[in-house]
Short mmCIF file of C-alpha atoms in Angstrom, two decimals:
data_model
loop_
_atom_site.label_atom_id
_atom_site.label_comp_id
_atom_site.label_asym_id
_atom_site.label_seq_id
_atom_site.Cartn_x
_atom_site.Cartn_y
_atom_site.Cartn_z
CA MET A 100 207.84 76.52 -68.91
CA SER A 101 208.11 74.75 -72.25
CA ASP A 102 207.44 76.07 -75.74
CA ALA A 103 204.13 74.39 -76.67
CA GLY A 104 204.34 75.66 -80.21
CA GLY A 105 207.64 73.88 -80.75
CA GLY A 106 206.23 70.45 -79.98
CA ASP A 107 208.16 70.03 -76.73
CA ALA A 108 206.65 68.15 -73.84
CA LEU A 109 204.45 70.33 -71.65
CA ASP A 110 204.61 70.60 -67.88
CA VAL A 111 201.20 69.58 -66.52
CA LEU A 112 200.36 70.08 -62.85
CA VAL A 113 197.46 67.88 -61.71
CA VAL A 114 195.69 68.96 -58.52
CA GLU A 115 193.69 66.08 -57.04
CA PRO A 116 191.89 67.01 -53.79
CA TYR A 117 190.63 63.43 -53.18
CA HIS A 118 193.50 61.11 -54.06
CA GLY A 119 191.97 57.68 -53.66
CA GLY A 120 189.93 55.08 -55.54
CA SER A 121 189.04 56.04 -59.09
CA HIS A 122 190.44 59.56 -58.64
CA ARG A 123 193.85 58.14 -57.77
CA ALA A 124 193.72 55.62 -60.61
CA TRP A 125 192.97 58.48 -63.01
CA ALA A 126 195.76 60.75 -61.78
CA GLU A 127 198.43 58.06 -61.63
CA GLY A 128 197.33 56.60 -64.96
CA LEU A 129 197.80 60.00 -66.53
CA VAL A 130 201.32 60.21 -65.11
CA ARG A 131 202.16 56.84 -66.69
CA HIS A 132 200.50 57.34 -70.05
CA SER A 133 200.89 61.00 -71.01
CA ARG A 134 203.77 62.02 -73.26
CA HIS A 135 203.94 65.25 -71.26
CA ARG A 136 205.60 65.78 -67.90
CA VAL A 137 202.78 65.28 -65.39
CA ARG A 138 203.27 65.98 -61.71
CA LEU A 139 200.75 65.68 -58.88
CA VAL A 140 199.60 67.78 -55.94
CA THR A 141 197.17 65.78 -53.80
CA HIS A 142 195.20 65.54 -50.58
CA GLU A 143 193.97 62.34 -48.95
CA ASP A 144 190.65 60.74 -49.95
CA SER A 145 188.72 61.77 -46.85
CA PHE A 146 186.30 64.52 -45.71
CA TRP A 147 185.07 65.34 -49.19
CA ARG A 148 182.78 68.13 -47.99
CA TRP A 149 185.72 69.81 -46.27
CA ARG A 150 187.76 69.42 -49.46
CA MET A 151 185.01 71.36 -51.26
CA ARG A 152 184.72 74.01 -48.57
CA GLY A 153 188.28 74.51 -47.31
CA GLY A 154 190.65 72.41 -49.38
CA ALA A 155 191.57 75.35 -51.64
CA VAL A 156 193.69 76.91 -48.90
CA THR A 157 195.88 73.88 -48.20
CA LEU A 158 196.02 72.87 -51.84
CA ALA A 159 197.24 76.40 -52.65
CA ASP A 160 200.05 75.89 -50.13
CA ALA A 161 200.98 72.64 -51.89
CA VAL A 162 200.84 74.26 -55.35
CA ARG A 163 203.20 77.03 -54.17
CA ARG A 164 205.67 74.46 -52.88
CA ASP A 165 205.51 72.55 -56.16
CA VAL A 166 206.01 75.68 -58.27
CA THR A 167 208.93 76.75 -56.10
CA GLY A 168 210.65 73.42 -56.66
CA ASN A 169 209.61 72.62 -60.23
CA GLY A 170 208.66 75.87 -61.92
CA VAL A 171 205.41 77.24 -63.29
CA PRO A 172 203.51 74.60 -65.30
CA ASP A 173 202.16 75.07 -68.81
CA VAL A 174 198.69 73.89 -67.81
CA LEU A 175 196.85 73.25 -64.56
CA LEU A 176 194.47 70.26 -64.44
CA VAL A 177 192.27 70.43 -61.34
CA SER A 178 189.97 67.62 -60.26
CA GLY A 179 186.54 68.88 -59.33
CA MET A 180 186.34 68.24 -55.58
CA VAL A 181 187.62 71.72 -54.70
CA ASP A 182 186.50 75.34 -54.99
CA LEU A 183 188.52 76.16 -58.11
CA ALA A 184 187.76 79.90 -58.04
CA SER A 185 189.18 80.16 -54.51
CA LEU A 186 192.21 78.06 -55.40
CA LEU A 187 193.05 80.25 -58.39
CA GLY A 188 192.65 83.40 -56.32
CA LEU A 189 195.10 82.07 -53.75
CA VAL A 190 197.80 81.08 -56.27
CA ARG A 191 197.42 83.92 -58.79
CA ARG A 192 200.83 85.42 -57.90
CA ASP A 193 202.51 82.01 -58.11
CA ILE A 194 201.22 80.63 -61.43
CA GLY A 195 200.25 83.74 -63.40
CA ASP A 196 197.85 83.29 -66.32
CA VAL A 197 198.32 79.53 -66.77
CA PRO A 198 195.46 77.80 -68.65
CA VAL A 199 193.24 75.85 -66.27
CA VAL A 200 191.25 72.70 -67.01
CA LEU A 201 188.59 71.55 -64.53
CA TYR A 202 188.03 67.78 -64.57
CA LEU A 203 184.72 66.50 -63.19
CA HIS A 204 184.69 62.88 -62.05
CA GLU A 205 181.35 63.73 -60.46
CA ASN A 206 179.36 66.79 -59.46
CA GLN A 207 177.25 67.68 -56.49
CA LEU A 208 174.26 68.97 -58.45
CA THR A 209 173.26 65.53 -59.71
CA HIS A 210 174.82 63.22 -57.11
CA PRO A 211 172.11 61.39 -55.11
CA LEU A 212 171.79 62.21 -51.43
CA GLY A 213 172.71 59.63 -48.81
CA PRO A 214 170.50 58.51 -45.92
CA GLY A 215 169.70 61.48 -43.69
CA GLN A 216 171.52 63.97 -45.94
CA ARG A 217 170.07 67.31 -46.93
CA PRO A 218 170.93 69.19 -50.12
CA ASP A 219 174.00 71.39 -49.61
CA GLU A 220 173.43 74.31 -51.95
CA GLY A 221 176.66 75.95 -50.86
CA ILE A 222 178.64 73.10 -52.40
CA ALA A 223 176.50 73.28 -55.54
CA TRP A 224 177.34 76.97 -55.89
CA ARG A 225 181.05 76.17 -55.48
CA THR A 226 180.70 73.80 -58.41
CA TRP A 227 179.14 76.60 -60.46
CA THR A 228 181.87 79.15 -59.67
CA SER A 229 184.46 76.49 -60.50
CA LEU A 230 182.83 76.03 -63.89
CA VAL A 231 182.90 79.79 -64.51
CA ALA A 232 186.55 80.06 -63.46
CA ALA A 233 187.90 77.24 -65.66
CA ASP A 234 189.24 77.76 -69.18
CA ALA A 235 188.03 74.28 -70.15
CA VAL A 236 185.74 71.79 -68.41
CA TRP A 237 186.28 68.09 -69.07
CA LEU A 238 183.74 65.49 -67.92
CA ASN A 239 184.14 61.73 -67.88
CA SER A 240 180.89 60.96 -69.73
CA ALA A 241 178.17 62.53 -71.81
CA PHE A 242 175.75 61.23 -69.18
CA GLN A 243 177.33 63.47 -66.55
CA ARG A 244 177.59 66.45 -68.92
CA ASP A 245 173.95 66.24 -69.94
CA GLY A 246 172.73 65.84 -66.37
CA LEU A 247 174.82 68.76 -65.14
CA CYS A 248 173.66 71.02 -67.97
CA ALA A 249 170.05 70.12 -67.19
CA ALA A 250 170.51 70.90 -63.46
CA LEU A 251 172.35 74.22 -63.75
CA PRO A 252 169.40 76.42 -64.80
CA GLY A 253 167.46 75.37 -61.72
CA LEU A 254 170.38 76.28 -59.46
CA LEU A 255 170.91 79.65 -61.14
CA ALA A 256 167.19 80.43 -60.88
CA ARG A 257 167.52 80.41 -57.08
CA ALA A 258 169.87 83.41 -57.05
CA PRO A 259 168.10 86.27 -55.17
CA ASP A 260 169.33 89.00 -57.54
CA ARG A 261 171.89 89.70 -60.28
CA PRO A 262 171.37 86.32 -61.95
CA HIS A 263 174.22 84.41 -63.59
CA HIS A 264 172.33 82.97 -66.54
CA HIS A 265 174.33 84.99 -69.05
CA HIS A 266 177.38 82.85 -68.21
CA LEU A 267 175.63 79.54 -68.87
CA ALA A 268 176.15 79.35 -72.65
CA ASP A 269 179.84 80.22 -72.27
CA VAL A 270 180.31 77.54 -69.61
CA THR A 271 178.61 74.83 -71.67
CA GLU A 272 180.66 75.76 -74.74
CA ARG A 273 183.83 75.06 -72.76
CA MET A 274 182.65 71.56 -71.82
CA ALA A 275 184.05 68.43 -73.48
CA VAL A 276 183.69 64.72 -72.74
CA VAL A 277 187.14 63.27 -71.99
CA PRO A 278 186.75 59.79 -70.45
CA VAL A 279 189.01 58.39 -67.78
CA GLY A 280 191.48 55.82 -69.00
CA VAL A 281 191.28 52.27 -67.68
CA GLU A 282 194.37 50.22 -66.85
CA VAL A 283 193.81 46.94 -68.67
CA ALA A 284 197.27 46.10 -70.04
CA ASP A 285 197.88 43.74 -67.09
CA VAL A 286 194.34 42.31 -67.09
CA PRO A 287 194.19 39.00 -68.96
CA HIS A 288 191.15 38.07 -71.04
CA ARG A 289 190.91 34.45 -70.05
CA ALA A 290 189.19 31.56 -71.79
CA PRO A 291 185.80 30.59 -70.27
CA GLU A 292 186.01 27.97 -67.54
CA ARG A 293 183.45 25.98 -65.59
CA HIS A 294 183.43 25.58 -61.82
CA ALA A 295 181.49 22.93 -59.97
CA ALA A 296 180.18 25.48 -57.46
CA GLY A 297 178.84 27.77 -60.19
CA PRO A 298 179.85 31.09 -61.74
CA LEU A 299 181.84 33.63 -59.75
CA VAL A 300 179.82 36.85 -59.36
CA LEU A 301 181.91 39.96 -58.65
CA TRP A 302 180.72 43.09 -56.83
CA ASN A 303 183.70 45.50 -56.93
CA HIS A 304 182.46 48.97 -55.99
CA ARG A 305 182.73 51.39 -53.08
CA TRP A 306 180.70 50.18 -50.12
CA ASP A 307 178.60 53.36 -50.11
CA HIS A 308 174.91 54.16 -50.38
CA ASP A 309 175.10 55.50 -53.93
CA LYS A 310 176.24 52.09 -55.19
CA ALA A 311 173.08 50.49 -53.69
CA PRO A 312 174.84 47.40 -52.31
CA ARG A 313 171.77 46.20 -50.43
CA VAL A 314 169.87 45.77 -53.70
CA VAL A 315 172.58 43.46 -55.05
CA LEU A 316 173.00 41.58 -51.79
CA ASP A 317 169.26 40.98 -51.53
CA ALA A 318 169.26 39.61 -55.08
CA LEU A 319 172.15 37.28 -54.29
CA ARG A 320 170.38 36.02 -51.18
CA GLY A 321 167.28 35.46 -53.29
CA LEU A 322 169.27 33.34 -55.74
CA ALA A 323 170.78 31.37 -52.88
CA ASP A 324 167.30 30.71 -51.46
CA GLU A 325 166.27 29.39 -54.88
CA GLY A 326 169.23 27.02 -54.89
CA VAL A 327 170.97 28.64 -57.88
CA ALA A 328 174.65 27.68 -58.00
CA PHE A 329 177.05 30.62 -57.77
CA ARG A 330 180.00 31.99 -55.82
CA VAL A 331 180.51 35.64 -54.97
CA ALA A 332 183.36 38.08 -54.32
CA LEU A 333 182.28 41.18 -52.38
CA VAL A 334 185.20 43.57 -52.68
CA GLY A 335 185.84 47.31 -52.80
CA GLU A 336 186.90 50.24 -50.65
CA ASN A 337 185.01 50.62 -47.39
CA ASN A 338 185.16 53.74 -45.21
CA ARG A 339 182.10 52.84 -43.18
CA VAL A 340 182.31 51.85 -39.52
CA ASP A 341 179.52 49.29 -39.74
CA PRO A 342 178.63 48.08 -43.26
CA ARG A 343 175.91 45.93 -41.74
CA GLU A 344 174.32 44.70 -44.96
CA PHE A 345 177.68 43.23 -46.03
CA SER A 346 178.38 41.44 -42.77
CA ASP A 347 174.81 40.06 -42.73
CA ALA A 348 175.13 38.87 -46.33
CA ARG A 349 178.47 37.22 -45.58
CA VAL A 350 176.80 35.13 -42.91
CA ALA A 351 173.73 34.37 -45.02
CA LEU A 352 175.73 33.37 -48.12
CA GLY A 353 178.27 31.35 -46.16
CA GLU A 354 180.71 29.34 -48.26
CA ARG A 355 179.52 31.01 -51.44
CA VAL A 356 181.61 34.07 -50.42
CA VAL A 357 185.12 33.46 -51.75
CA ARG A 358 186.52 36.98 -51.22
CA PHE A 359 185.37 39.73 -48.88
CA GLY A 360 186.61 43.27 -48.26
CA HIS A 361 189.23 45.54 -49.75
CA VAL A 362 191.83 44.01 -52.08
CA PRO A 363 194.95 46.12 -51.49
CA SER A 364 197.21 44.42 -54.01
CA ARG A 365 196.83 45.20 -57.71
CA GLU A 366 198.20 41.74 -58.48
CA ASP A 367 195.51 40.08 -56.34
CA TYR A 368 192.80 42.28 -57.82
CA VAL A 369 193.81 41.43 -61.39
CA GLU A 370 193.81 37.73 -60.48
CA LEU A 371 190.27 38.13 -59.11
CA LEU A 372 189.15 39.89 -62.30
CA ALA A 373 190.55 37.02 -64.35
CA ARG A 374 188.49 34.47 -62.34
CA SER A 375 185.20 36.39 -62.37
CA ASP A 376 182.36 35.25 -64.63
CA VAL A 377 179.85 38.02 -63.88
CA VAL A 378 180.19 41.63 -62.69
CA VAL A 379 177.10 43.15 -61.11
CA SER A 380 175.88 46.64 -60.19
CA ALA A 381 172.68 48.29 -59.01
CA ALA A 382 174.24 51.74 -58.60
CA ARG A 383 172.15 54.86 -58.06
CA GLN A 384 175.09 57.00 -59.19
CA GLU A 385 177.70 56.16 -61.78
CA PHE A 386 179.27 58.80 -64.00
CA PHE A 387 181.67 56.35 -65.68
CA GLY A 388 182.20 52.88 -64.17
CA ILE A 389 185.87 51.87 -64.11
CA SER A 390 185.23 48.72 -62.06
CA VAL A 391 182.70 47.35 -64.56
CA VAL A 392 184.98 48.14 -67.52
CA GLU A 393 187.89 46.37 -65.81
CA ALA A 394 185.87 43.22 -65.17
CA ALA A 395 184.22 43.18 -68.59
CA ALA A 396 187.61 43.66 -70.26
CA ALA A 397 188.68 40.46 -68.48
CA GLY A 398 185.67 38.60 -69.90
CA ALA A 399 183.04 38.92 -67.17
CA VAL A 400 179.40 39.30 -68.23
CA PRO A 401 178.12 42.70 -67.03
CA VAL A 402 174.78 42.76 -65.20
CA VAL A 403 174.20 46.49 -64.77
CA PRO A 404 171.27 48.95 -64.88
CA ASP A 405 170.07 50.29 -68.23
CA ARG A 406 170.63 53.85 -67.06
CA LEU A 407 173.35 56.18 -65.72
CA SER A 408 176.58 55.97 -67.72
CA TYR A 409 176.46 52.22 -68.33
CA PRO A 410 174.80 52.16 -71.79
CA GLU A 411 177.18 54.87 -72.99
CA VAL A 412 180.38 53.37 -71.60
CA LEU A 413 179.59 49.78 -72.61
CA GLY A 414 178.32 50.91 -76.01
CA SER A 415 174.99 50.71 -77.82
CA ARG A 416 175.96 47.41 -79.48
CA TRP A 417 176.36 45.68 -76.13
CA ALA A 418 173.91 47.47 -73.85
CA PRO A 419 170.94 45.13 -74.55
CA SER A 420 173.01 42.14 -73.42
CA CYS A 421 174.59 43.92 -70.43
CA CYS A 422 171.90 46.20 -69.01
CA TYR A 423 168.75 45.11 -67.20
CA PRO A 424 165.58 47.23 -66.86
CA ALA A 425 164.28 48.69 -63.61
CA GLY A 426 163.33 45.90 -61.23
CA GLY A 427 165.00 43.28 -63.40
CA LEU A 428 168.19 42.53 -61.45
CA LEU A 429 167.14 39.23 -59.88
CA GLU A 430 165.73 37.88 -63.14
CA ARG A 431 168.84 38.85 -65.12
CA LEU A 432 171.23 37.45 -62.51
CA ARG A 433 169.29 34.20 -62.42
CA SER A 434 169.42 33.92 -66.20
CA VAL A 435 173.14 34.71 -66.43
CA CYS A 436 174.11 32.31 -63.65
CA THR A 437 172.06 29.44 -65.06
CA ARG A 438 172.78 30.08 -68.77
CA LEU A 439 176.29 31.48 -68.59
CA ASP A 440 177.50 30.09 -71.93
CA ALA A 441 174.63 31.75 -73.80
CA TRP A 442 175.28 35.12 -72.15
CA ARG A 443 179.00 34.82 -72.87
CA GLY A 444 178.10 34.29 -76.52
CA ALA A 445 175.91 37.40 -76.46
CA ILE A 446 178.86 39.58 -75.39
CA ASP A 447 181.51 37.91 -77.53
CA GLY A 448 183.74 40.77 -78.66
CA LEU A 449 182.84 43.15 -75.81
CA ALA A 450 186.14 42.72 -73.97
CA ALA A 451 188.18 43.59 -77.06
CA ASP A 452 185.91 46.54 -77.86
CA LEU A 453 186.28 47.99 -74.36
CA ARG A 454 190.06 47.71 -74.60
CA ARG A 455 190.02 49.51 -77.95
CA ARG A 456 187.90 52.35 -76.58
CA HIS A 457 188.91 52.76 -72.93
CA ALA A 458 192.48 51.54 -72.39
CA TRP A 459 194.91 54.21 -71.18
CA GLU A 460 197.03 53.53 -74.26
CA VAL A 461 194.11 54.93 -76.31
CA ILE A 462 192.86 57.60 -73.89
CA GLY A 463 196.25 59.05 -72.91
CA PRO A 464 196.82 60.70 -76.31
CA ARG A 465 193.38 62.34 -76.06
CA TYR A 466 194.48 64.09 -72.88
CA ASP A 467 197.73 65.11 -74.52
CA ARG A 468 195.91 66.67 -77.47
CA GLY A 469 193.60 68.46 -75.04
CA PHE A 470 196.54 69.90 -73.11
CA GLU A 471 198.22 71.03 -76.30
CA ASP A 472 195.02 72.65 -77.56
CA VAL A 473 194.27 74.62 -74.41
CA VAL A 474 197.87 75.86 -74.21
CA ALA A 475 197.88 76.84 -77.89
CA ARG A 476 194.70 78.82 -77.34
CA GLY A 477 196.17 80.48 -74.25
CA GLY A 478 193.27 79.27 -72.12
CA ARG A 479 189.90 80.35 -73.52
#
């Protein structure tokens, strides 16, 4: 264990129960951009409910192995898809009184339910006990923090006896907004180009219900029926057996679809970002929005809802030109695709601003200062 007071690099152990997609990008970005020694303990990005219910046991095994080989860390950074209180109980003899930071990419109190899903209050209570157990709670946006703080009293009110409300003020005091960093150093901001077949519209999200892909695909089919010129790339991670709305849209849109499915290569993905003119979302849940930041940093015009984290992450200066009101997706897409030069002018400067605010080169030092602070305070 290092001497934090002497300015030496700290040993940071990151525990990521769901090492895929944006979670993986966050963890590996931190390894690359922190001045401290960051090492990872991870589980695969599958069975998220089981990670919340039972992942603490197998993650504890992995933490013990790491500590045996590398020593006790100075700080433990645990991503939120695990029962942190259980994890700490299982490793208490292995790590001692190490300061613990809980990082919430999302939370299950405010995440929208999928088709046929019922609320799982057991997982919500695991989130609460994790919040109580952590020395510091970092969230990726003020939008998520505010929504979580608004939802917690309702959860605590459902306790049958011995209520927990007296912990609420202490938990909220330990919260801080620490955004994820975005890898944009290899993403070029290209000069605007014209294509005879129309602008390239990019949809680059998970193919899951909370990203509302059908809303976007219906809007694209509506534009095609109107004869509006555009091309589309439908990309992102897909864990569904039958993403029917995507396969139907691929047939309906025909030659307009220039890329379809997961893009496994970072090089290919960056090249696609550089060619995209528009990035679109109709998400029902978004606590940050890495994919939109990546595309906008490359020069794409965002067409995103005027809610969730988008106004915050894009910034109040740009939100009016990037965010459409409820029910306004088709109209905004039509306008952007047919008047692309005007919309590019409206967001002139956005790409540079996003790089200044969200690039890992800027965000990494914020994490480092947070680690140093929590270690200097000895936890709470």
